[in-house]
PDB file of C-alpha atoms in Angstrom:
ATOM      1  CA  MET A 139     -85.325 255.294 119.005  1.00 45.00           C
ATOM      2  CA  ALA A 140     -83.157 254.981 115.808  1.00 48.00           C
ATOM      3  CA  THR A 141     -84.033 251.498 114.406  1.00 55.00           C
ATOM      4  CA  GLY A 142     -86.518 253.047 111.368  1.00 56.00           C
ATOM      5  CA  PRO A 143     -83.291 256.059 110.176  1.00 57.00           C
ATOM      6  CA  ALA A 144     -81.049 253.355 110.273  1.00 51.00           C
ATOM      7  CA  LYS A 145     -83.277 250.585 108.444  1.00 52.00           C
ATOM      8  CA  ALA A 146     -83.726 253.068 105.920  1.00 49.00           C
ATOM      9  CA  ARG A 147     -79.883 253.830 105.238  1.00 51.00           C
ATOM     10  CA  GLY A 148     -79.114 249.712 105.888  1.00 46.00           C
ATOM     11  CA  ARG A 149     -81.549 249.152 103.197  1.00 51.00           C
ATOM     12  CA  VAL A 150     -80.250 252.501 100.904  1.00 48.00           C
ATOM     13  CA  HIS A 151     -76.335 251.078 100.895  1.00 44.00           C
ATOM     14  CA  ALA A 152     -78.011 247.823 100.434  1.00 46.00           C
ATOM     15  CA  GLN A 153     -79.332 248.733  96.981  1.00 52.00           C
ATOM     16  CA  ARG A 154     -75.991 251.059  96.687  1.00 50.00           C
ATOM     17  CA  ALA A 155     -73.864 247.749  96.770  1.00 48.00           C
ATOM     18  CA  ALA A 156     -76.876 246.056  94.145  1.00 49.00           C
ATOM     19  CA  ASN A 157     -75.775 249.218  91.309  1.00 55.00           C
ATOM     20  CA  SER A 158     -72.287 248.922  92.114  1.00 69.00           C
ATOM     21  CA  THR A 159     -69.731 248.043  89.678  1.00 83.00           C
ATOM     22  CA  ALA A 160     -68.749 244.721  90.721  1.00 85.00           C
ATOM     23  CA  VAL A 161     -72.011 243.552  90.558  1.00 86.00           C
ATOM     24  CA  SER A 162     -72.427 245.343  87.024  1.00 89.00           C
ATOM     25  CA  ALA A 163     -69.267 243.392  86.357  1.00 92.00           C
ATOM     26  CA  ALA A 164     -70.791 240.186  87.831  1.00 92.00           C
ATOM     27  CA  ALA A 165     -73.573 240.090  85.501  1.00 93.00           C
ATOM     28  CA  ARG A 166     -71.636 240.673  82.142  1.00 95.00           C
ATOM     29  CA  ALA A 167     -69.275 238.547  83.300  1.00 95.00           C
ATOM     30  CA  GLY A 168     -72.129 236.119  84.025  1.00 95.00           C
ATOM     31  CA  PHE A 169     -73.311 236.676  80.604  1.00 96.00           C
ATOM     32  CA  VAL A 170     -70.569 236.037  79.034  1.00 96.00           C
ATOM     33  CA  ALA A 171     -70.250 232.697  80.991  1.00 96.00           C
ATOM     34  CA  ARG A 172     -74.007 232.016  79.558  1.00 96.00           C
ATOM     35  CA  GLY A 173     -72.983 232.241  75.827  1.00 96.00           C
ATOM     36  CA  VAL A 174     -69.797 230.817  75.957  1.00 96.00           C
ATOM     37  CA  ILE A 175     -72.919 227.615  77.279  1.00 95.00           C
ATOM     38  CA  TYR A 176     -75.009 228.227  74.800  1.00 96.00           C
ATOM     39  CA  VAL A 177     -72.241 228.363  72.117  1.00 96.00           C
ATOM     40  CA  LEU A 178     -70.853 224.532  72.788  1.00 95.00           C
ATOM     41  CA  ILE A 179     -75.119 223.364  73.092  1.00 94.00           C
ATOM     42  CA  GLY A 180     -75.292 224.815  69.166  1.00 95.00           C
ATOM     43  CA  VAL A 181     -72.153 222.805  68.735  1.00 93.00           C
ATOM     44  CA  LEU A 182     -72.622 219.534  70.028  1.00 93.00           C
ATOM     45  CA  SER A 183     -76.438 219.898  68.451  1.00 93.00           C
ATOM     46  CA  LEU A 184     -74.317 219.889  64.923  1.00 92.00           C
ATOM     47  CA  ARG A 185     -72.361 217.330  66.166  1.00 90.00           C
ATOM     48  CA  ILE A 186     -74.747 215.397  66.404  1.00 90.00           C
ATOM     49  CA  ALA A 187     -77.068 216.268  63.440  1.00 90.00           C
ATOM     50  CA  LEU A 188     -73.687 215.712  61.266  1.00 87.00           C
ATOM     51  CA  SER A 189     -72.605 212.526  63.204  1.00 82.00           C
ATOM     52  CA  ASP A 190     -74.180 209.912  65.932  1.00 69.00           C
ATOM     53  CA  GLY A 191     -72.160 213.114  67.739  1.00 63.00           C
ATOM     54  CA  GLY A 192     -69.114 210.972  69.199  1.00 63.00           C
ATOM     55  CA  GLY A 193     -71.741 209.707  72.674  1.00 68.00           C
ATOM     56  CA  LYS A 194     -70.894 213.580  73.554  1.00 76.00           C
ATOM     57  CA  GLN A 195     -74.268 215.289  75.205  1.00 80.00           C
ATOM     58  CA  ALA A 196     -76.103 218.607  74.052  1.00 82.00           C
ATOM     59  CA  ASP A 197     -76.799 220.015  77.211  1.00 84.00           C
ATOM     60  CA  ARG A 198     -74.876 221.888  79.365  1.00 85.00           C
ATOM     61  CA  GLY A 199     -73.410 218.351  81.036  1.00 85.00           C
ATOM     62  CA  GLY A 200     -72.212 217.904  77.718  1.00 86.00           C
ATOM     63  CA  ALA A 201     -70.698 221.038  78.060  1.00 89.00           C
ATOM     64  CA  ILE A 202     -68.729 221.075  80.916  1.00 89.00           C
ATOM     65  CA  ALA A 203     -67.512 218.160  79.788  1.00 87.00           C
ATOM     66  CA  GLU A 204     -66.594 219.213  77.265  1.00 88.00           C
ATOM     67  CA  ILE A 205     -64.169 222.325  78.539  1.00 91.00           C
ATOM     68  CA  ALA A 206     -63.226 219.953  81.063  1.00 89.00           C
ATOM     69  CA  GLU A 207     -61.176 218.357  78.241  1.00 88.00           C
ATOM     70  CA  LYS A 208     -59.750 221.139  76.918  1.00 86.00           C
ATOM     71  CA  PRO A 209     -56.452 222.376  78.195  1.00 86.00           C
ATOM     72  CA  PHE A 210     -55.886 224.290  81.438  1.00 87.00           C
ATOM     73  CA  GLY A 211     -59.416 222.817  81.461  1.00 89.00           C
ATOM     74  CA  THR A 212     -60.156 222.817  85.657  1.00 92.00           C
ATOM     75  CA  VAL A 213     -58.848 226.402  85.570  1.00 94.00           C
ATOM     76  CA  LEU A 214     -61.899 227.508  82.565  1.00 94.00           C
ATOM     77  CA  LEU A 215     -64.784 225.490  84.623  1.00 94.00           C
ATOM     78  CA  TRP A 216     -63.286 227.407  87.852  1.00 96.00           C
ATOM     79  CA  LEU A 217     -63.835 231.044  85.708  1.00 96.00           C
ATOM     80  CA  LEU A 218     -67.158 229.693  84.412  1.00 95.00           C
ATOM     81  CA  GLY A 219     -68.151 228.602  87.596  1.00 94.00           C
ATOM     82  CA  THR A 220     -67.561 232.335  89.050  1.00 95.00           C
ATOM     83  CA  ALA A 221     -68.703 233.577  86.032  1.00 96.00           C
ATOM     84  CA  LEU A 222     -72.214 231.994  86.530  1.00 95.00           C
ATOM     85  CA  ALA A 223     -72.121 232.958  90.370  1.00 95.00           C
ATOM     86  CA  GLY A 224     -71.279 236.193  89.704  1.00 93.00           C
ATOM     87  CA  MET A 225     -74.756 235.993  86.915  1.00 94.00           C
ATOM     88  CA  ALA A 226     -76.508 234.213  90.475  1.00 94.00           C
ATOM     89  CA  LEU A 227     -76.028 237.157  92.310  1.00 93.00           C
ATOM     90  CA  TRP A 228     -76.979 239.582  90.033  1.00 93.00           C
ATOM     91  CA  ARG A 229     -79.986 238.413  89.626  1.00 92.00           C
ATOM     92  CA  LEU A 230     -80.334 238.250  93.388  1.00 92.00           C
ATOM     93  CA  SER A 231     -79.804 242.345  93.875  1.00 90.00           C
ATOM     94  CA  GLU A 232     -82.668 241.674  90.969  1.00 88.00           C
ATOM     95  CA  ALA A 233     -85.041 240.189  93.122  1.00 90.00           C
ATOM     96  CA  ALA A 234     -84.244 242.552  96.211  1.00 87.00           C
ATOM     97  CA  PHE A 235     -84.184 245.938  94.829  1.00 85.00           C
ATOM     98  CA  GLY A 236     -85.642 245.625  91.008  1.00 80.00           C
ATOM     99  CA  GLN A 237     -84.969 245.451  88.045  1.00 78.00           C
ATOM    100  CA  ALA A 238     -83.447 248.821  85.734  1.00 69.00           C
ATOM    101  CA  GLY A 239     -85.444 250.774  83.564  1.00 65.00           C
ATOM    102  CA  PRO A 240     -89.384 252.278  84.911  1.00 65.00           C
ATOM    103  CA  ASP A 241     -91.304 248.808  85.690  1.00 71.00           C
ATOM    104  CA  GLY A 242     -88.569 247.094  86.791  1.00 68.00           C
ATOM    105  CA  ARG A 243     -89.543 247.201  91.029  1.00 79.00           C
ATOM    106  CA  LYS A 244     -93.220 245.114  89.351  1.00 83.00           C
ATOM    107  CA  ALA A 245     -93.576 242.180  91.862  1.00 85.00           C
ATOM    108  CA  SER A 246     -93.678 239.696  88.624  1.00 84.00           C
ATOM    109  CA  LYS A 247     -89.963 240.475  87.956  1.00 86.00           C
ATOM    110  CA  ARG A 248     -88.799 240.749  90.947  1.00 90.00           C
ATOM    111  CA  ALA A 249     -90.631 237.427  91.370  1.00 90.00           C
ATOM    112  CA  MET A 250     -88.714 235.822  87.949  1.00 90.00           C
ATOM    113  CA  ALA A 251     -85.950 237.550  88.730  1.00 89.00           C
ATOM    114  CA  ALA A 252     -84.868 235.539  92.320  1.00 93.00           C
ATOM    115  CA  GLY A 253     -86.375 232.064  89.924  1.00 91.00           C
ATOM    116  CA  ARG A 254     -83.080 233.095  88.161  1.00 92.00           C
ATOM    117  CA  PHE A 255     -80.837 233.929  91.068  1.00 93.00           C
ATOM    118  CA  VAL A 256     -82.173 230.137  92.383  1.00 93.00           C
ATOM    119  CA  PHE A 257     -81.586 228.407  88.495  1.00 92.00           C
ATOM    120  CA  TYR A 258     -77.828 229.901  87.966  1.00 93.00           C
ATOM    121  CA  GLY A 259     -76.922 229.471  91.434  1.00 93.00           C
ATOM    122  CA  PHE A 260     -77.594 225.848  91.588  1.00 91.00           C
ATOM    123  CA  VAL A 261     -75.690 225.518  88.398  1.00 91.00           C
ATOM    124  CA  SER A 262     -73.149 227.688  89.285  1.00 93.00           C
ATOM    125  CA  TYR A 263     -72.417 225.603  92.103  1.00 92.00           C
ATOM    126  CA  SER A 264     -72.839 222.023  90.241  1.00 89.00           C
ATOM    127  CA  VAL A 265     -69.948 224.356  87.110  1.00 92.00           C
ATOM    128  CA  LEU A 266     -67.603 224.695  90.327  1.00 92.00           C
ATOM    129  CA  SER A 267     -68.033 220.823  92.222  1.00 90.00           C
ATOM    130  CA  TYR A 268     -67.154 219.486  89.002  1.00 88.00           C
ATOM    131  CA  ALA A 269     -63.534 221.470  88.814  1.00 89.00           C
ATOM    132  CA  ALA A 270     -63.347 220.451  92.409  1.00 88.00           C
ATOM    133  CA  GLY A 271     -63.559 216.405  91.370  1.00 81.00           C
ATOM    134  CA  ASP A 272     -67.052 215.379  91.797  1.00 76.00           C
ATOM    135  CA  LYS A 273     -66.913 214.313  89.048  1.00 67.00           C
ATOM    136  CA  GLY A 274     -70.715 212.924  89.595  1.00 64.00           C
ATOM    137  CA  SER A 275     -71.480 217.130  90.179  1.00 56.00           C
ATOM    138  CA  GLY A 276     -72.935 218.774  86.031  1.00 56.00           C
ATOM    139  CA  SER A 277     -72.105 216.404  84.231  1.00 53.00           C
ATOM    140  CA  GLY A 278     -75.104 214.117  84.410  1.00 55.00           C
ATOM    141  CA  SER A 279     -77.520 213.181  81.702  1.00 62.00           C
ATOM    142  CA  SER A 280     -80.280 215.511  81.506  1.00 70.00           C
ATOM    143  CA  ASP A 281     -82.392 213.291  80.034  1.00 72.00           C
ATOM    144  CA  ARG A 282     -82.019 210.746  83.227  1.00 78.00           C
ATOM    145  CA  GLU A 283     -82.553 213.840  85.917  1.00 81.00           C
ATOM    146  CA  SER A 284     -85.833 214.995  84.112  1.00 83.00           C
ATOM    147  CA  GLN A 285     -86.973 211.036  83.596  1.00 84.00           C
ATOM    148  CA  ASP A 286     -86.025 210.231  87.658  1.00 85.00           C
ATOM    149  CA  VAL A 287     -88.184 213.848  88.442  1.00 88.00           C
ATOM    150  CA  THR A 288     -90.399 212.656  86.730  1.00 89.00           C
ATOM    151  CA  ALA A 289     -91.168 209.040  88.178  1.00 89.00           C
ATOM    152  CA  LYS A 290     -90.758 210.550  91.443  1.00 90.00           C
ATOM    153  CA  ALA A 291     -93.808 212.966  90.921  1.00 90.00           C
ATOM    154  CA  LEU A 292     -95.807 210.237  88.761  1.00 88.00           C
ATOM    155  CA  ASP A 293     -95.031 208.746  92.550  1.00 89.00           C
ATOM    156  CA  TRP A 294     -97.291 211.295  94.465  1.00 90.00           C
ATOM    157  CA  PRO A 295    -101.143 211.624  94.177  1.00 90.00           C
ATOM    158  CA  GLY A 296    -101.887 213.145  91.848  1.00 89.00           C
ATOM    159  CA  GLY A 297     -98.946 212.590  90.235  1.00 88.00           C
ATOM    160  CA  GLN A 298    -100.126 213.288  86.629  1.00 91.00           C
ATOM    161  CA  TRP A 299    -101.680 216.185  87.139  1.00 95.00           C
ATOM    162  CA  ILE A 300     -98.746 218.095  88.175  1.00 94.00           C
ATOM    163  CA  VAL A 301     -96.117 216.551  85.970  1.00 94.00           C
ATOM    164  CA  ALA A 302     -98.608 218.119  83.308  1.00 94.00           C
ATOM    165  CA  VAL A 303     -99.385 221.026  84.729  1.00 95.00           C
ATOM    166  CA  ALA A 304     -95.608 222.064  84.747  1.00 94.00           C
ATOM    167  CA  GLY A 305     -95.079 220.454  81.478  1.00 94.00           C
ATOM    168  CA  ILE A 306     -97.847 222.888  80.114  1.00 96.00           C
ATOM    169  CA  ALA A 307     -96.032 226.057  81.747  1.00 95.00           C
ATOM    170  CA  VAL A 308     -92.642 224.950  80.719  1.00 94.00           C
ATOM    171  CA  ALA A 309     -93.892 225.095  76.783  1.00 96.00           C
ATOM    172  CA  ALA A 310     -95.821 228.314  77.436  1.00 96.00           C
ATOM    173  CA  ALA A 311     -92.564 229.722  78.502  1.00 95.00           C
ATOM    174  CA  GLY A 312     -90.551 228.211  75.605  1.00 96.00           C
ATOM    175  CA  VAL A 313     -93.598 230.194  73.644  1.00 97.00           C
ATOM    176  CA  TRP A 314     -92.822 233.608  75.555  1.00 97.00           C
ATOM    177  CA  ILE A 315     -89.065 233.398  75.381  1.00 96.00           C
ATOM    178  CA  ALA A 316     -89.708 232.338  71.282  1.00 97.00           C
ATOM    179  CA  ALA A 317     -92.050 234.832  70.537  1.00 97.00           C
ATOM    180  CA  ARG A 318     -90.200 237.991  72.785  1.00 97.00           C
ATOM    181  CA  ALA A 319     -87.651 237.277  71.116  1.00 97.00           C
ATOM    182  CA  ILE A 320     -89.145 237.382  67.178  1.00 97.00           C
ATOM    183  CA  MET A 321     -91.048 241.018  68.683  1.00 97.00           C
ATOM    184  CA  GLN A 322     -87.205 242.149  69.834  1.00 96.00           C
ATOM    185  CA  LYS A 323     -88.620 242.497  73.414  1.00 95.00           C
ATOM    186  CA  PHE A 324     -84.553 242.618  74.497  1.00 95.00           C
ATOM    187  CA  HIS A 325     -84.326 246.187  72.852  1.00 95.00           C
ATOM    188  CA  GLU A 326     -85.872 247.274  76.606  1.00 91.00           C
ATOM    189  CA  HIS A 327     -82.890 245.652  78.482  1.00 91.00           C
ATOM    190  CA  LEU A 328     -79.642 247.242  75.718  1.00 94.00           C
ATOM    191  CA  LYS A 329     -78.738 250.201  76.208  1.00 93.00           C
ATOM    192  CA  MET A 330     -79.473 250.763  72.405  1.00 92.00           C
ATOM    193  CA  PHE A 331     -78.635 254.580  71.570  1.00 93.00           C
ATOM    194  CA  GLU A 332     -74.839 252.955  72.238  1.00 94.00           C
ATOM    195  CA  ILE A 333     -74.750 250.841  69.682  1.00 95.00           C
ATOM    196  CA  SER A 334     -74.348 251.407  66.362  1.00 95.00           C
ATOM    197  CA  GLU A 335     -76.661 250.723  63.283  1.00 94.00           C
ATOM    198  CA  LYS A 336     -74.544 247.388  62.012  1.00 95.00           C
ATOM    199  CA  ALA A 337     -74.237 245.991  65.187  1.00 96.00           C
ATOM    200  CA  ARG A 338     -77.453 246.675  66.077  1.00 96.00           C
ATOM    201  CA  LYS A 339     -78.752 244.409  62.891  1.00 96.00           C
ATOM    202  CA  VAL A 340     -76.876 241.892  64.174  1.00 97.00           C
ATOM    203  CA  ILE A 341     -78.166 241.867  67.512  1.00 97.00           C
ATOM    204  CA  ASP A 342     -80.852 242.289  66.680  1.00 97.00           C
ATOM    205  CA  PHE A 343     -80.748 238.822  64.069  1.00 97.00           C
ATOM    206  CA  LEU A 344     -78.591 237.430  66.701  1.00 98.00           C
ATOM    207  CA  GLY A 345     -81.699 237.551  69.910  1.00 97.00           C
ATOM    208  CA  MET A 346     -84.302 236.457  66.935  1.00 98.00           C
ATOM    209  CA  PHE A 347     -82.677 233.552  65.615  1.00 98.00           C
ATOM    210  CA  GLY A 348     -81.099 232.226  68.764  1.00 97.00           C
ATOM    211  CA  GLY A 349     -84.557 233.327  71.104  1.00 97.00           C
ATOM    212  CA  ALA A 350     -86.421 231.759  68.984  1.00 97.00           C
ATOM    213  CA  ALA A 351     -84.295 228.001  68.732  1.00 97.00           C
ATOM    214  CA  ARG A 352     -84.047 228.255  72.887  1.00 96.00           C
ATOM    215  CA  GLY A 353     -88.065 228.422  72.657  1.00 97.00           C
ATOM    216  CA  ILE A 354     -88.587 226.095  70.822  1.00 96.00           C
ATOM    217  CA  VAL A 355     -86.763 223.950  72.475  1.00 96.00           C
ATOM    218  CA  PHE A 356     -88.267 223.944  76.163  1.00 95.00           C
ATOM    219  CA  ALA A 357     -91.312 224.285  73.921  1.00 96.00           C
ATOM    220  CA  VAL A 358     -90.464 220.630  72.531  1.00 95.00           C
ATOM    221  CA  ALA A 359     -89.621 219.967  75.975  1.00 94.00           C
ATOM    222  CA  GLY A 360     -92.498 220.514  78.176  1.00 94.00           C
ATOM    223  CA  VAL A 361     -94.719 218.163  75.697  1.00 95.00           C
ATOM    224  CA  PHE A 362     -93.026 215.802  75.814  1.00 94.00           C
ATOM    225  CA  ALA A 363     -93.810 216.038  79.985  1.00 93.00           C
ATOM    226  CA  VAL A 364     -97.230 216.345  79.874  1.00 94.00           C
ATOM    227  CA  ALA A 365     -97.465 213.440  77.432  1.00 93.00           C
ATOM    228  CA  ALA A 366     -95.045 211.503  80.375  1.00 93.00           C
ATOM    229  CA  ALA A 367     -97.921 212.330  82.731  1.00 92.00           C
ATOM    230  CA  VAL A 368    -100.937 211.654  80.622  1.00 92.00           C
ATOM    231  CA  GLN A 369     -98.843 208.028  78.886  1.00 91.00           C
ATOM    232  CA  HIS A 370     -98.302 207.663  82.853  1.00 87.00           C
ATOM    233  CA  GLN A 371     -94.698 207.175  81.332  1.00 90.00           C
ATOM    234  CA  PRO A 372     -91.372 208.584  82.757  1.00 88.00           C
ATOM    235  CA  GLY A 373     -89.631 207.856  80.033  1.00 86.00           C
ATOM    236  CA  LYS A 374     -91.489 209.726  77.641  1.00 87.00           C
ATOM    237  CA  ALA A 375     -90.185 212.935  79.569  1.00 87.00           C
ATOM    238  CA  LYS A 376     -86.473 214.218  77.343  1.00 88.00           C
ATOM    239  CA  GLY A 377     -83.605 216.860  78.806  1.00 87.00           C
ATOM    240  CA  MET A 378     -82.904 219.392  76.540  1.00 88.00           C
ATOM    241  CA  ASP A 379     -80.494 216.051  74.617  1.00 87.00           C
ATOM    242  CA  ASP A 380     -82.677 214.191  73.850  1.00 89.00           C
ATOM    243  CA  THR A 381     -85.405 216.543  73.100  1.00 91.00           C
ATOM    244  CA  LEU A 382     -82.950 218.156  70.372  1.00 92.00           C
ATOM    245  CA  ARG A 383     -81.490 214.739  69.167  1.00 90.00           C
ATOM    246  CA  SER A 384     -85.669 214.379  68.507  1.00 91.00           C
ATOM    247  CA  PHE A 385     -86.317 217.168  65.931  1.00 92.00           C
ATOM    248  CA  THR A 386     -83.795 214.691  63.826  1.00 89.00           C
ATOM    249  CA  GLU A 387     -87.161 212.139  63.452  1.00 87.00           C
ATOM    250  CA  THR A 388     -88.971 214.554  62.006  1.00 86.00           C
ATOM    251  CA  PRO A 389     -89.519 215.304  57.951  1.00 87.00           C
ATOM    252  CA  ALA A 390     -86.399 217.756  57.743  1.00 85.00           C
ATOM    253  CA  GLY A 391     -83.979 214.966  58.686  1.00 82.00           C
ATOM    254  CA  PRO A 392     -81.155 216.082  60.688  1.00 90.00           C
ATOM    255  CA  TRP A 393     -81.358 219.619  58.911  1.00 93.00           C
ATOM    256  CA  LEU A 394     -84.289 220.511  61.490  1.00 94.00           C
ATOM    257  CA  LEU A 395     -81.319 219.984  64.399  1.00 94.00           C
ATOM    258  CA  VAL A 396     -78.606 221.396  61.921  1.00 95.00           C
ATOM    259  CA  LEU A 397     -81.021 224.821  61.911  1.00 96.00           C
ATOM    260  CA  ILE A 398     -82.634 224.831  65.885  1.00 96.00           C
ATOM    261  CA  ALA A 399     -78.477 224.010  66.559  1.00 96.00           C
ATOM    262  CA  ALA A 400     -76.894 226.820  64.923  1.00 97.00           C
ATOM    263  CA  GLY A 401     -79.405 229.112  67.122  1.00 97.00           C
ATOM    264  CA  LEU A 402     -78.327 228.041  69.928  1.00 97.00           C
ATOM    265  CA  ALA A 403     -74.877 228.854  69.274  1.00 97.00           C
ATOM    266  CA  ALA A 404     -76.662 232.308  68.037  1.00 98.00           C
ATOM    267  CA  PHE A 405     -78.294 232.648  71.208  1.00 98.00           C
ATOM    268  CA  GLY A 406     -74.590 232.292  72.881  1.00 97.00           C
ATOM    269  CA  VAL A 407     -73.341 234.583  70.640  1.00 98.00           C
ATOM    270  CA  PHE A 408     -75.886 237.714  72.018  1.00 98.00           C
ATOM    271  CA  SER A 409     -75.594 236.603  75.602  1.00 97.00           C
ATOM    272  CA  TRP A 410     -72.079 238.040  75.187  1.00 97.00           C
ATOM    273  CA  ALA A 411     -73.644 240.994  72.951  1.00 97.00           C
ATOM    274  CA  ASN A 412     -75.591 241.318  76.492  1.00 96.00           C
ATOM    275  CA  ALA A 413     -71.953 241.265  78.160  1.00 96.00           C
ATOM    276  CA  ARG A 414     -71.493 244.199  76.513  1.00 95.00           C
ATOM    277  CA  TRP A 415     -74.714 246.621  76.064  1.00 95.00           C
ATOM    278  CA  ARG A 416     -77.184 244.767  78.837  1.00 94.00           C
ATOM    279  CA  LYS A 417     -78.328 247.438  81.670  1.00 89.00           C
ATOM    280  CA  VAL A 418     -77.551 246.387  84.449  1.00 81.00           C
TER     281      VAL A 418
END
């Protein structure tokens, strides 16, 4: 009865595969891809702040469409989607075997990794589908998707409460993301001993500024979802594009969106730093 030892050997082999050079390379490619998307979203947001944006969406769909319009755009999308699949694979390995670090095997962190696996798996699928010719995949408006989902949820029994709780959760996640960035919690995940003092200052600025901007966008989107629930109006829910556009309606005018756009682009560059120095 060697079932027990055989299972143990299987787990060891699986964990070795999760810690392999291939999975590490996949994760780093994923960070590069995430950086590309955020830099493009930042650029598209800046266009909206300084003009009308030329009808482009400042969200993941807009970034995908922007890449598709470039020379060899389809090839670039295949590379981007494959890299995001690598990110999903790495997150799956974290969910199964734990993250790097002393408390990486905590149930909460593994659950978060599982959620990120689902998210990046979906994003990868949508990008690859778009590259394969399904132009309705990946490039859809995040605003329309948010409103459609909100409308369906509001029709459920207790739908207002469900949407409100979801909005509060998104807003809280945004505050959490921004707070961790400001407190430089990202140091826990980087090989700080390999980074020069000059590069560390740049990375700290990018991580704090970019993470705070990203968190603010999430928090504001969550507030809009709560408003949609309270007023029972799906149209009040906003995706990333409309959330970013809403910053131009503040007393600061377009300049607040300029700041947020710069922050999102900074987060993209910070993602590239993760590709180099992240503990994976």
